[in-house]
mmCIF file of C-alpha atoms in Angstrom:
data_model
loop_
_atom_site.group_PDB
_atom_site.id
_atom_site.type_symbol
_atom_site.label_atom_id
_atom_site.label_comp_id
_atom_site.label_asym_id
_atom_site.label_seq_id
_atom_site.Cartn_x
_atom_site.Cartn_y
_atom_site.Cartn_z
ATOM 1 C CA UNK A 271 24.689 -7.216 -7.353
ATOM 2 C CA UNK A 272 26.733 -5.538 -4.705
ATOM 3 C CA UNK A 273 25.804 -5.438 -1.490
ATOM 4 C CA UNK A 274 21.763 -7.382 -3.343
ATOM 5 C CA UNK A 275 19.503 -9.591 -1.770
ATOM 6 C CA UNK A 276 16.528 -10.684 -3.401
ATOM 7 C CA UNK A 277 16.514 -12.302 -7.126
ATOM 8 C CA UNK A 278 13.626 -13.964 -9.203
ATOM 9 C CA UNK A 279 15.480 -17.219 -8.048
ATOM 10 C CA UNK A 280 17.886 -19.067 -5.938
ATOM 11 C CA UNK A 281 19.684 -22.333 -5.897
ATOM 12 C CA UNK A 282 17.850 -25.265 -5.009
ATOM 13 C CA UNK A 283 16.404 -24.968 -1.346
ATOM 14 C CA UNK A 284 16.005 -28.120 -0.420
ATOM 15 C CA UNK A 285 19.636 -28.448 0.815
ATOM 16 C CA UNK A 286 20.005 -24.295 1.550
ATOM 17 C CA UNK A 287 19.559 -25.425 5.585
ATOM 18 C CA UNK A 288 22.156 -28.053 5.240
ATOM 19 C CA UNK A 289 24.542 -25.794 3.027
ATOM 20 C CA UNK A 290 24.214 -22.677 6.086
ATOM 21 C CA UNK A 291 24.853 -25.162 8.914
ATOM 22 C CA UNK A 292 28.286 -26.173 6.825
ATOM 23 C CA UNK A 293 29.448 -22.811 7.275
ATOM 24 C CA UNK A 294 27.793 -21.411 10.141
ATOM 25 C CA UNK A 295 29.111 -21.164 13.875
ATOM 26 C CA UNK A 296 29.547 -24.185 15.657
ATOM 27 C CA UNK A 297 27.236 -23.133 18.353
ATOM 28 C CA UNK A 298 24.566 -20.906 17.550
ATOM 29 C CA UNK A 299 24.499 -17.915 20.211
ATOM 30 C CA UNK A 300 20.807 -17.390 21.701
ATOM 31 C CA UNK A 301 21.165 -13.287 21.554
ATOM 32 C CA UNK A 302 18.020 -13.410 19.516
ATOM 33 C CA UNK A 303 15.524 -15.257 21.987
ATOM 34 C CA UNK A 304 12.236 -13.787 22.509
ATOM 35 C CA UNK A 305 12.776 -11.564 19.811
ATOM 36 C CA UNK A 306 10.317 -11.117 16.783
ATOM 37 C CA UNK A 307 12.691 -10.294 13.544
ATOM 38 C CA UNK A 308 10.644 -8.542 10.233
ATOM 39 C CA UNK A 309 12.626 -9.454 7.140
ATOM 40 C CA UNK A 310 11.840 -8.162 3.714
ATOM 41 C CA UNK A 311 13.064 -9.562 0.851
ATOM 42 C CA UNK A 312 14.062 -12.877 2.531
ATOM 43 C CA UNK A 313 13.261 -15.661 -0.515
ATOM 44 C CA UNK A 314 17.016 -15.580 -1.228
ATOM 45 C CA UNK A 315 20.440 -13.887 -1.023
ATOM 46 C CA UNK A 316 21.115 -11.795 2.281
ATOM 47 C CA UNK A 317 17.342 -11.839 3.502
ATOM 48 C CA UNK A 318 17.513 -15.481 3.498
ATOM 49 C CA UNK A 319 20.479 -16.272 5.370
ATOM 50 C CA UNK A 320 19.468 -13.733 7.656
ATOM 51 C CA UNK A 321 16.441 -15.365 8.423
ATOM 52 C CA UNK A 322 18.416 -18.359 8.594
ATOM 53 C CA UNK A 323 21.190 -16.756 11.625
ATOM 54 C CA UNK A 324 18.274 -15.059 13.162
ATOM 55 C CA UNK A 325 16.240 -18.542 13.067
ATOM 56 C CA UNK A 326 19.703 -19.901 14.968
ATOM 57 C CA UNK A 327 19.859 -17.222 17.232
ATOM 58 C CA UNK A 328 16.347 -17.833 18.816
ATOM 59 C CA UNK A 329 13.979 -15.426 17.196
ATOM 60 C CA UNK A 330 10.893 -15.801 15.590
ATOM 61 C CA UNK A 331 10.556 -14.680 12.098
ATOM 62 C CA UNK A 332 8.449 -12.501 9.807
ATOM 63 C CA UNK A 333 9.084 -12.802 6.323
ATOM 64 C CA UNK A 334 8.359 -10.554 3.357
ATOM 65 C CA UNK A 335 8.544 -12.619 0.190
ATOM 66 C CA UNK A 336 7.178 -12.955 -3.513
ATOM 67 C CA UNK A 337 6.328 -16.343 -4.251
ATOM 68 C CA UNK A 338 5.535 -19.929 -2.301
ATOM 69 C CA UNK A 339 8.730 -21.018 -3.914
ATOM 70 C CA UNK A 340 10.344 -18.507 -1.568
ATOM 71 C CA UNK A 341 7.903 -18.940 1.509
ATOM 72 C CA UNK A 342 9.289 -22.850 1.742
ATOM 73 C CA UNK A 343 12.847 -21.664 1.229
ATOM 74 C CA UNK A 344 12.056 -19.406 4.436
ATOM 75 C CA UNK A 345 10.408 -22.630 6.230
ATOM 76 C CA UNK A 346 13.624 -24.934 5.652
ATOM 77 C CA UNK A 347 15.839 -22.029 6.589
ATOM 78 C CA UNK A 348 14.457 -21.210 9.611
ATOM 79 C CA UNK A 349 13.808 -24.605 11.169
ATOM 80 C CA UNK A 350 15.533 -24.011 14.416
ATOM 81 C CA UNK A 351 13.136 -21.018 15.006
ATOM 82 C CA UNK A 352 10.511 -20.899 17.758
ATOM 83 C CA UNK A 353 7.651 -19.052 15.429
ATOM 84 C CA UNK A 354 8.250 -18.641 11.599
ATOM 85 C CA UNK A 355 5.357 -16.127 9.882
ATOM 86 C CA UNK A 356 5.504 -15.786 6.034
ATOM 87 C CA UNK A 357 3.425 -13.160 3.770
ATOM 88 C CA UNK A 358 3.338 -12.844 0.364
ATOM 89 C CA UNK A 359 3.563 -9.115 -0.745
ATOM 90 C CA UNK A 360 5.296 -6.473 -2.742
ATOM 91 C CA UNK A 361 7.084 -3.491 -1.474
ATOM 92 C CA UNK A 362 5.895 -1.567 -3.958
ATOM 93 C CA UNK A 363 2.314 -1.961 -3.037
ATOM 94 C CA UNK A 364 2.049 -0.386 0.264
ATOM 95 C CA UNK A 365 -1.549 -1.449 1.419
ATOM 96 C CA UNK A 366 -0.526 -4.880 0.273
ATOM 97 C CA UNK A 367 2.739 -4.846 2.072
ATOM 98 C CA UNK A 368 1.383 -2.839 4.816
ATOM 99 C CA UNK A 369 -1.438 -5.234 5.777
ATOM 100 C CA UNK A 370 1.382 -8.372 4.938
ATOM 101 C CA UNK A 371 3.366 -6.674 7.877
ATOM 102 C CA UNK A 372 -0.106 -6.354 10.290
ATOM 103 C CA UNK A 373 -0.542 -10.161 9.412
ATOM 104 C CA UNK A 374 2.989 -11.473 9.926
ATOM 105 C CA UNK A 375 2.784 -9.147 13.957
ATOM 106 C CA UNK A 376 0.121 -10.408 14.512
ATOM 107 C CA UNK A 377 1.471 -14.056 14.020
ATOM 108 C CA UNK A 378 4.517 -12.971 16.103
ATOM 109 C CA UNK A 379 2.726 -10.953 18.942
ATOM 110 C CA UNK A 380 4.842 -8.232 17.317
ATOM 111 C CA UNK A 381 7.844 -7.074 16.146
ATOM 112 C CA UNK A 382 11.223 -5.886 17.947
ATOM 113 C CA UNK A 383 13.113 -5.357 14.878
ATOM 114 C CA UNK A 384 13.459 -5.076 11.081
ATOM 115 C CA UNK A 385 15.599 -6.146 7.974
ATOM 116 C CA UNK A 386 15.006 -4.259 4.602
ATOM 117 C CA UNK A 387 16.486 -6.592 2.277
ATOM 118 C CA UNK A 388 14.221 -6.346 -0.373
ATOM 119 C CA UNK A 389 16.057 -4.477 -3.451
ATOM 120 C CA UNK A 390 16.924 -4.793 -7.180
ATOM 121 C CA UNK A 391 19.621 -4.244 -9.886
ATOM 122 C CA UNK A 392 17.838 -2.872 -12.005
ATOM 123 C CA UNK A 393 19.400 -2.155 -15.982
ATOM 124 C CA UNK A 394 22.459 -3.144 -15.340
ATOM 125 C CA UNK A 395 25.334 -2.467 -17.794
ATOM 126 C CA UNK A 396 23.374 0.332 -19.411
ATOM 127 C CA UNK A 397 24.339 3.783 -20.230
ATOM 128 C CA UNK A 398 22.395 6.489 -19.165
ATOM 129 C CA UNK A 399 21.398 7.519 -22.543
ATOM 130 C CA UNK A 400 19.636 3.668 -22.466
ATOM 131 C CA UNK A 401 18.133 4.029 -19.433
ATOM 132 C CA UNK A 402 14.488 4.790 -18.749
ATOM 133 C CA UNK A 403 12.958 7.448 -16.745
ATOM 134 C CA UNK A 404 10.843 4.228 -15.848
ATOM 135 C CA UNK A 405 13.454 1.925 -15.074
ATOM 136 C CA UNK A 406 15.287 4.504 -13.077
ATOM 137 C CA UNK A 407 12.140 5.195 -10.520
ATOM 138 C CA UNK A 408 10.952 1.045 -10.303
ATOM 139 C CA UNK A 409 15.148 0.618 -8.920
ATOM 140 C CA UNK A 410 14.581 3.692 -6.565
ATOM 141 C CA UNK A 411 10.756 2.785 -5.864
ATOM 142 C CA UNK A 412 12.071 -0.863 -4.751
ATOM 143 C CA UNK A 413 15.356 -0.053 -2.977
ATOM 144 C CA UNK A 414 14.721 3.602 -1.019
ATOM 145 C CA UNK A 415 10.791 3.419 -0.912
ATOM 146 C CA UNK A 416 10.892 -0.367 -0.055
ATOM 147 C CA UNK A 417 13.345 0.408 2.328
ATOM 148 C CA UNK A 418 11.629 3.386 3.896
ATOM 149 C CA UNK A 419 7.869 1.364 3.931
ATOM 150 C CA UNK A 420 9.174 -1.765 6.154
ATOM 151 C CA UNK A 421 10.507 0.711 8.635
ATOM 152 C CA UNK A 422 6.880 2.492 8.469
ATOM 153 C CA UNK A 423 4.732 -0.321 8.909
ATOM 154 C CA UNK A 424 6.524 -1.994 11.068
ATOM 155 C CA UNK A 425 6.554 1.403 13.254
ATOM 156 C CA UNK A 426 3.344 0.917 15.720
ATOM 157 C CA UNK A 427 4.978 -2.089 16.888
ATOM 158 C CA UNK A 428 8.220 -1.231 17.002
ATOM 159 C CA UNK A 429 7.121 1.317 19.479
ATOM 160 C CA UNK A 430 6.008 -0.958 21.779
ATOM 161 C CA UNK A 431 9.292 -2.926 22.047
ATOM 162 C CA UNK A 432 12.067 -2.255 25.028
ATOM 163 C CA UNK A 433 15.028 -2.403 22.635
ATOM 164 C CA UNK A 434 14.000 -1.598 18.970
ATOM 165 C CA UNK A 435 16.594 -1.933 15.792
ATOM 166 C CA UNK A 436 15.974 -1.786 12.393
ATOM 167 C CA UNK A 437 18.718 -2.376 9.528
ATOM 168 C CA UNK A 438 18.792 -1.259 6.143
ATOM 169 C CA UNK A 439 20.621 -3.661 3.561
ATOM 170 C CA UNK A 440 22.577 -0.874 1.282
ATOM 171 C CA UNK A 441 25.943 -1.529 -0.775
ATOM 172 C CA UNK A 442 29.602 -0.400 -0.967
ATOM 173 C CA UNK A 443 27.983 1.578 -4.386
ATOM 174 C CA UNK A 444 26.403 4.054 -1.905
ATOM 175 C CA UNK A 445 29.686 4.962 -1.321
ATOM 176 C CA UNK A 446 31.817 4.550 -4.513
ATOM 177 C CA UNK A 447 30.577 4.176 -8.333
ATOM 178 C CA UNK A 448 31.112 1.614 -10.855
ATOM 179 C CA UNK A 449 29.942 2.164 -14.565
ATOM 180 C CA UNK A 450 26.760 0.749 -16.220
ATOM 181 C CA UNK A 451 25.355 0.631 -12.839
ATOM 182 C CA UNK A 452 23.940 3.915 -12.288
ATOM 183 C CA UNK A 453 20.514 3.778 -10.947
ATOM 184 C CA UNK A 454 21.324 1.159 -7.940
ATOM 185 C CA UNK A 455 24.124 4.118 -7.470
ATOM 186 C CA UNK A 456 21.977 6.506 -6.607
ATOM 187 C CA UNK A 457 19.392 4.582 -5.047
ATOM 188 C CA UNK A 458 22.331 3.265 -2.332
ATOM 189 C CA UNK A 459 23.426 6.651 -1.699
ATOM 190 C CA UNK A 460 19.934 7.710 -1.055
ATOM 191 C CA UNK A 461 19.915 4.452 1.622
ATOM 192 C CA UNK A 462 22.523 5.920 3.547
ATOM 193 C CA UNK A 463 20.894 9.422 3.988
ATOM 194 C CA UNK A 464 17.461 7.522 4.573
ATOM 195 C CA UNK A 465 19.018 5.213 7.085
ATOM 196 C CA UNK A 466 20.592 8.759 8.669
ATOM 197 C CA UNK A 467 17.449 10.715 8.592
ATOM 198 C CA UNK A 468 15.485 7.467 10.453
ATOM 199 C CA UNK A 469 17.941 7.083 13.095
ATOM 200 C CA UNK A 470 17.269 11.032 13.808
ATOM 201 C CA UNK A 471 13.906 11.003 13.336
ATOM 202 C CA UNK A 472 13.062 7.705 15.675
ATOM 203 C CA UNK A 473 15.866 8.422 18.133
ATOM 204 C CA UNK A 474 13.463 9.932 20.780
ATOM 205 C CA UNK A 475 11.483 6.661 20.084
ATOM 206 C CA UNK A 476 14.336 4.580 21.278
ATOM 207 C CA UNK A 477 14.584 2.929 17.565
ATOM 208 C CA UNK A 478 18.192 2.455 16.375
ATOM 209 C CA UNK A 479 18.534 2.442 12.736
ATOM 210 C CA UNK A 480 21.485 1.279 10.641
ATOM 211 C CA UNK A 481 23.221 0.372 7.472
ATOM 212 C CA UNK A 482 25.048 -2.346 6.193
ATOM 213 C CA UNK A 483 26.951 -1.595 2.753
ATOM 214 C CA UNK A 484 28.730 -4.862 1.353
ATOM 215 C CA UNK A 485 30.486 -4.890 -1.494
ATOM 216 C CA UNK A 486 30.053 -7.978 -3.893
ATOM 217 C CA UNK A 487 28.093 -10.683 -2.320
ATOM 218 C CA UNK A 488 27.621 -14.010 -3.774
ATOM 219 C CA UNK A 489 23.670 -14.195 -4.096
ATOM 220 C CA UNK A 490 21.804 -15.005 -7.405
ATOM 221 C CA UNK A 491 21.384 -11.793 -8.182
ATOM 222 C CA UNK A 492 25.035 -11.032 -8.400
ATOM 223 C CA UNK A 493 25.965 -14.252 -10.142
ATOM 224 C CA UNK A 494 23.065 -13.057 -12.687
ATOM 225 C CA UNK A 495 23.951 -9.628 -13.008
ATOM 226 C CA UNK A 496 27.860 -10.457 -13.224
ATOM 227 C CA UNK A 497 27.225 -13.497 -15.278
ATOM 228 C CA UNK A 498 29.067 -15.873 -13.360
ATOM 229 C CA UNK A 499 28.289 -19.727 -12.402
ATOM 230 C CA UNK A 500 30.872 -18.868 -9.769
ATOM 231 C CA UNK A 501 32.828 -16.471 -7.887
ATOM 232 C CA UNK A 502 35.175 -19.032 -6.678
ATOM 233 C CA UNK A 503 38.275 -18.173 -9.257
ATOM 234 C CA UNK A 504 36.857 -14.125 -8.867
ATOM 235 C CA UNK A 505 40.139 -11.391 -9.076
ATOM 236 C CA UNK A 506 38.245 -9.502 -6.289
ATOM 237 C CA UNK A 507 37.173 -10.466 -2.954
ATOM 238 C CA UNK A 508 33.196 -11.771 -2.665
ATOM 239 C CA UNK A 509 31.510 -12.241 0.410
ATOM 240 C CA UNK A 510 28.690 -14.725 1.257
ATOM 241 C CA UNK A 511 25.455 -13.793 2.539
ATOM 242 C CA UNK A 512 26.085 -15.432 5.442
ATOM 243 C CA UNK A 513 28.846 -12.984 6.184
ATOM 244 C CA UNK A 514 26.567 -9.968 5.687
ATOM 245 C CA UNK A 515 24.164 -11.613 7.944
ATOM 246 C CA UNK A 516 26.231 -12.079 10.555
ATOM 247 C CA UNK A 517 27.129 -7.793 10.326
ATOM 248 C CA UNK A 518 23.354 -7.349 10.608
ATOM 249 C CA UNK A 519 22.752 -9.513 13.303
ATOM 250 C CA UNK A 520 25.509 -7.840 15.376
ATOM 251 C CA UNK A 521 23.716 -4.242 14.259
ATOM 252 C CA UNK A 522 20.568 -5.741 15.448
ATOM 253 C CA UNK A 523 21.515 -7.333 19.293
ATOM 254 C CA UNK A 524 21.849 -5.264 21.709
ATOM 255 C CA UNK A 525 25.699 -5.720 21.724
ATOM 256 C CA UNK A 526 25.226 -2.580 19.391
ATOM 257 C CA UNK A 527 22.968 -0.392 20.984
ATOM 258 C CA UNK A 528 25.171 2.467 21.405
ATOM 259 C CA UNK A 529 25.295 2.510 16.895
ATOM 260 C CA UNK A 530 23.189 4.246 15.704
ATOM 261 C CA UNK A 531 22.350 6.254 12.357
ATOM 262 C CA UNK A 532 25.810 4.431 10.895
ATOM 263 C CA UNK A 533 26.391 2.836 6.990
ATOM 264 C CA UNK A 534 28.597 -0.057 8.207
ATOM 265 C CA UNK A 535 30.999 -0.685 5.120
ATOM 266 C CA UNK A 536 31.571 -4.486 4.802
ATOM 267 C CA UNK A 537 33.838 -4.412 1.928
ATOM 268 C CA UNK A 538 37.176 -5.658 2.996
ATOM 269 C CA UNK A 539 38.798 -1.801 3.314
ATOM 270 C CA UNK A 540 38.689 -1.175 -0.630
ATOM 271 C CA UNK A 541 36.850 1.619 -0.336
ATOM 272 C CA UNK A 542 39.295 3.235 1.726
ATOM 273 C CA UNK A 543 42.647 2.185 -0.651
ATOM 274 C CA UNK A 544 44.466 5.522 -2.645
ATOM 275 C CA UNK A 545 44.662 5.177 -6.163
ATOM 276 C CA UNK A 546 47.797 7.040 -5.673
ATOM 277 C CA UNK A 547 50.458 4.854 -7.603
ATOM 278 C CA UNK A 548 52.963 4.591 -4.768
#
């Protein structure tokens, strides 16, 4: 959905490298050399062409993901990287994910910076009167907990890195609602406090953390969710993944180390358009 990242599925991946490079920058920059990238949620969507511009950029990767399916799309991705790592684990299990993240440092020599792109939809289209109290917590348990655990883990070695950056994948919804959507709502306005709260709390640390808050992004998620084969004839503006990555890559590098604590809307300015009929 807006501003999603990881789905059951994506499109076949044994062309995703060769779709990227189509639309990618004609020459990779090397801002990301020597650095050691965590990525959660990175079997499709945003985490994976993340991974994929990070891979470009020179760093090694650490991925998060849920299946083998996923840890190959990661591989073909991230081809141009010096070290790829991949762990199977779920967010929601944090000794699993927790020793996943010791596993995937250790692979890297350690880690310099994060991406929490793990997330779901959860009931989407569904009134509150149809929504669980179960439901509610798994979207909130995935999004904000998930969220909040790959910053935590990762933590010991984050420490221990000269230039530290972590990024939170949120969603325009954080800022503005939408009906039938409401527990990824909430759980996106409770990113941007989170993301706030971090950047306080790990500031004497030298840790900068941020947000980045899209607004519909063409992943498999959203095309599920939405119910669309395409968003190529869409009457609003979508975004690929690749253009999200490219905001959280900037948020990463050091070209941004004076941001810090910030939701970065990436939503074309509609958040900030009057409804004022003039």
């Amino acid at each position: 959905m807006r501003g999603e990242q990881q789905s059951a599925g994506h499109r076949g991946h044994a062309s995703v490298a060769d779709e990227w490079e189509s639309t990618a920058e004609p020459a990779a920059s090397r801002d990301f050399a020597g650095k050691r990238v965590l990525i959660t949620g990175a079997g499709s969507g945003i985490g994976l062409a993340t991974a994929h511009a990070l891979a470009r950029a020179g760093a090694s990767i650490g991925a998060v993901v849920r299946s083998a399916k996923s840890e190959e799309a990661v591989r073909q991705a991230c081809v141009m990287s010096p070290n790829v790592a991949t762990a199977l684990a779920d967010v929601q299990d944090e000794a699993g994910f927790s020793a996943a993240v010791e596993r995937l440092a250790a692979a890297l020599g350690g880690i310099d910076a994060v991406v929490a792109s793990a997330g779901i939809s959860g009931p989407f289209g569904a009134s509150v009167g149809e929504i669980s109290a179960v439901s509610f917590a798994e979207v909130l348990n995935v999004n904000v907990v998930g969220s909040f655990l790959a910053v935590k883990a990762a933590l010991p070695f984050l420490r221990q890195s000269p230039s530290a950056s972590a990024v939170i994948v949120g969603s325009d919804s954080g800022f503005v609602v939408a009906p039938g959507m409401l527990p990824y709502v909430a759980s996106k306005g409770a990113i941007r406090q989170l993301t706030a709260a971090l950047s306080y709390e790990l500031y004497e640390d030298g840790i900068r953390v941020n947000a980045v808050c899209p607004s519909v992004v063409d992943t498999p998620m959203s095309r599920r969710d939405l119910q669309q084969e395409s968003f190529s004839d869409a009457e609003f503006p979508v975004q690929s993944a690749h253009d999200v990555a490219n905001v959280i890559c900037y948020l990463l590098s050091d070209k941004a180390r004076t941001v810090n604590g910030v939701s970065l809307l990436s939503d074309f300015g509609y958040a900030r358009r009057s409804s004022f009929p003039a």
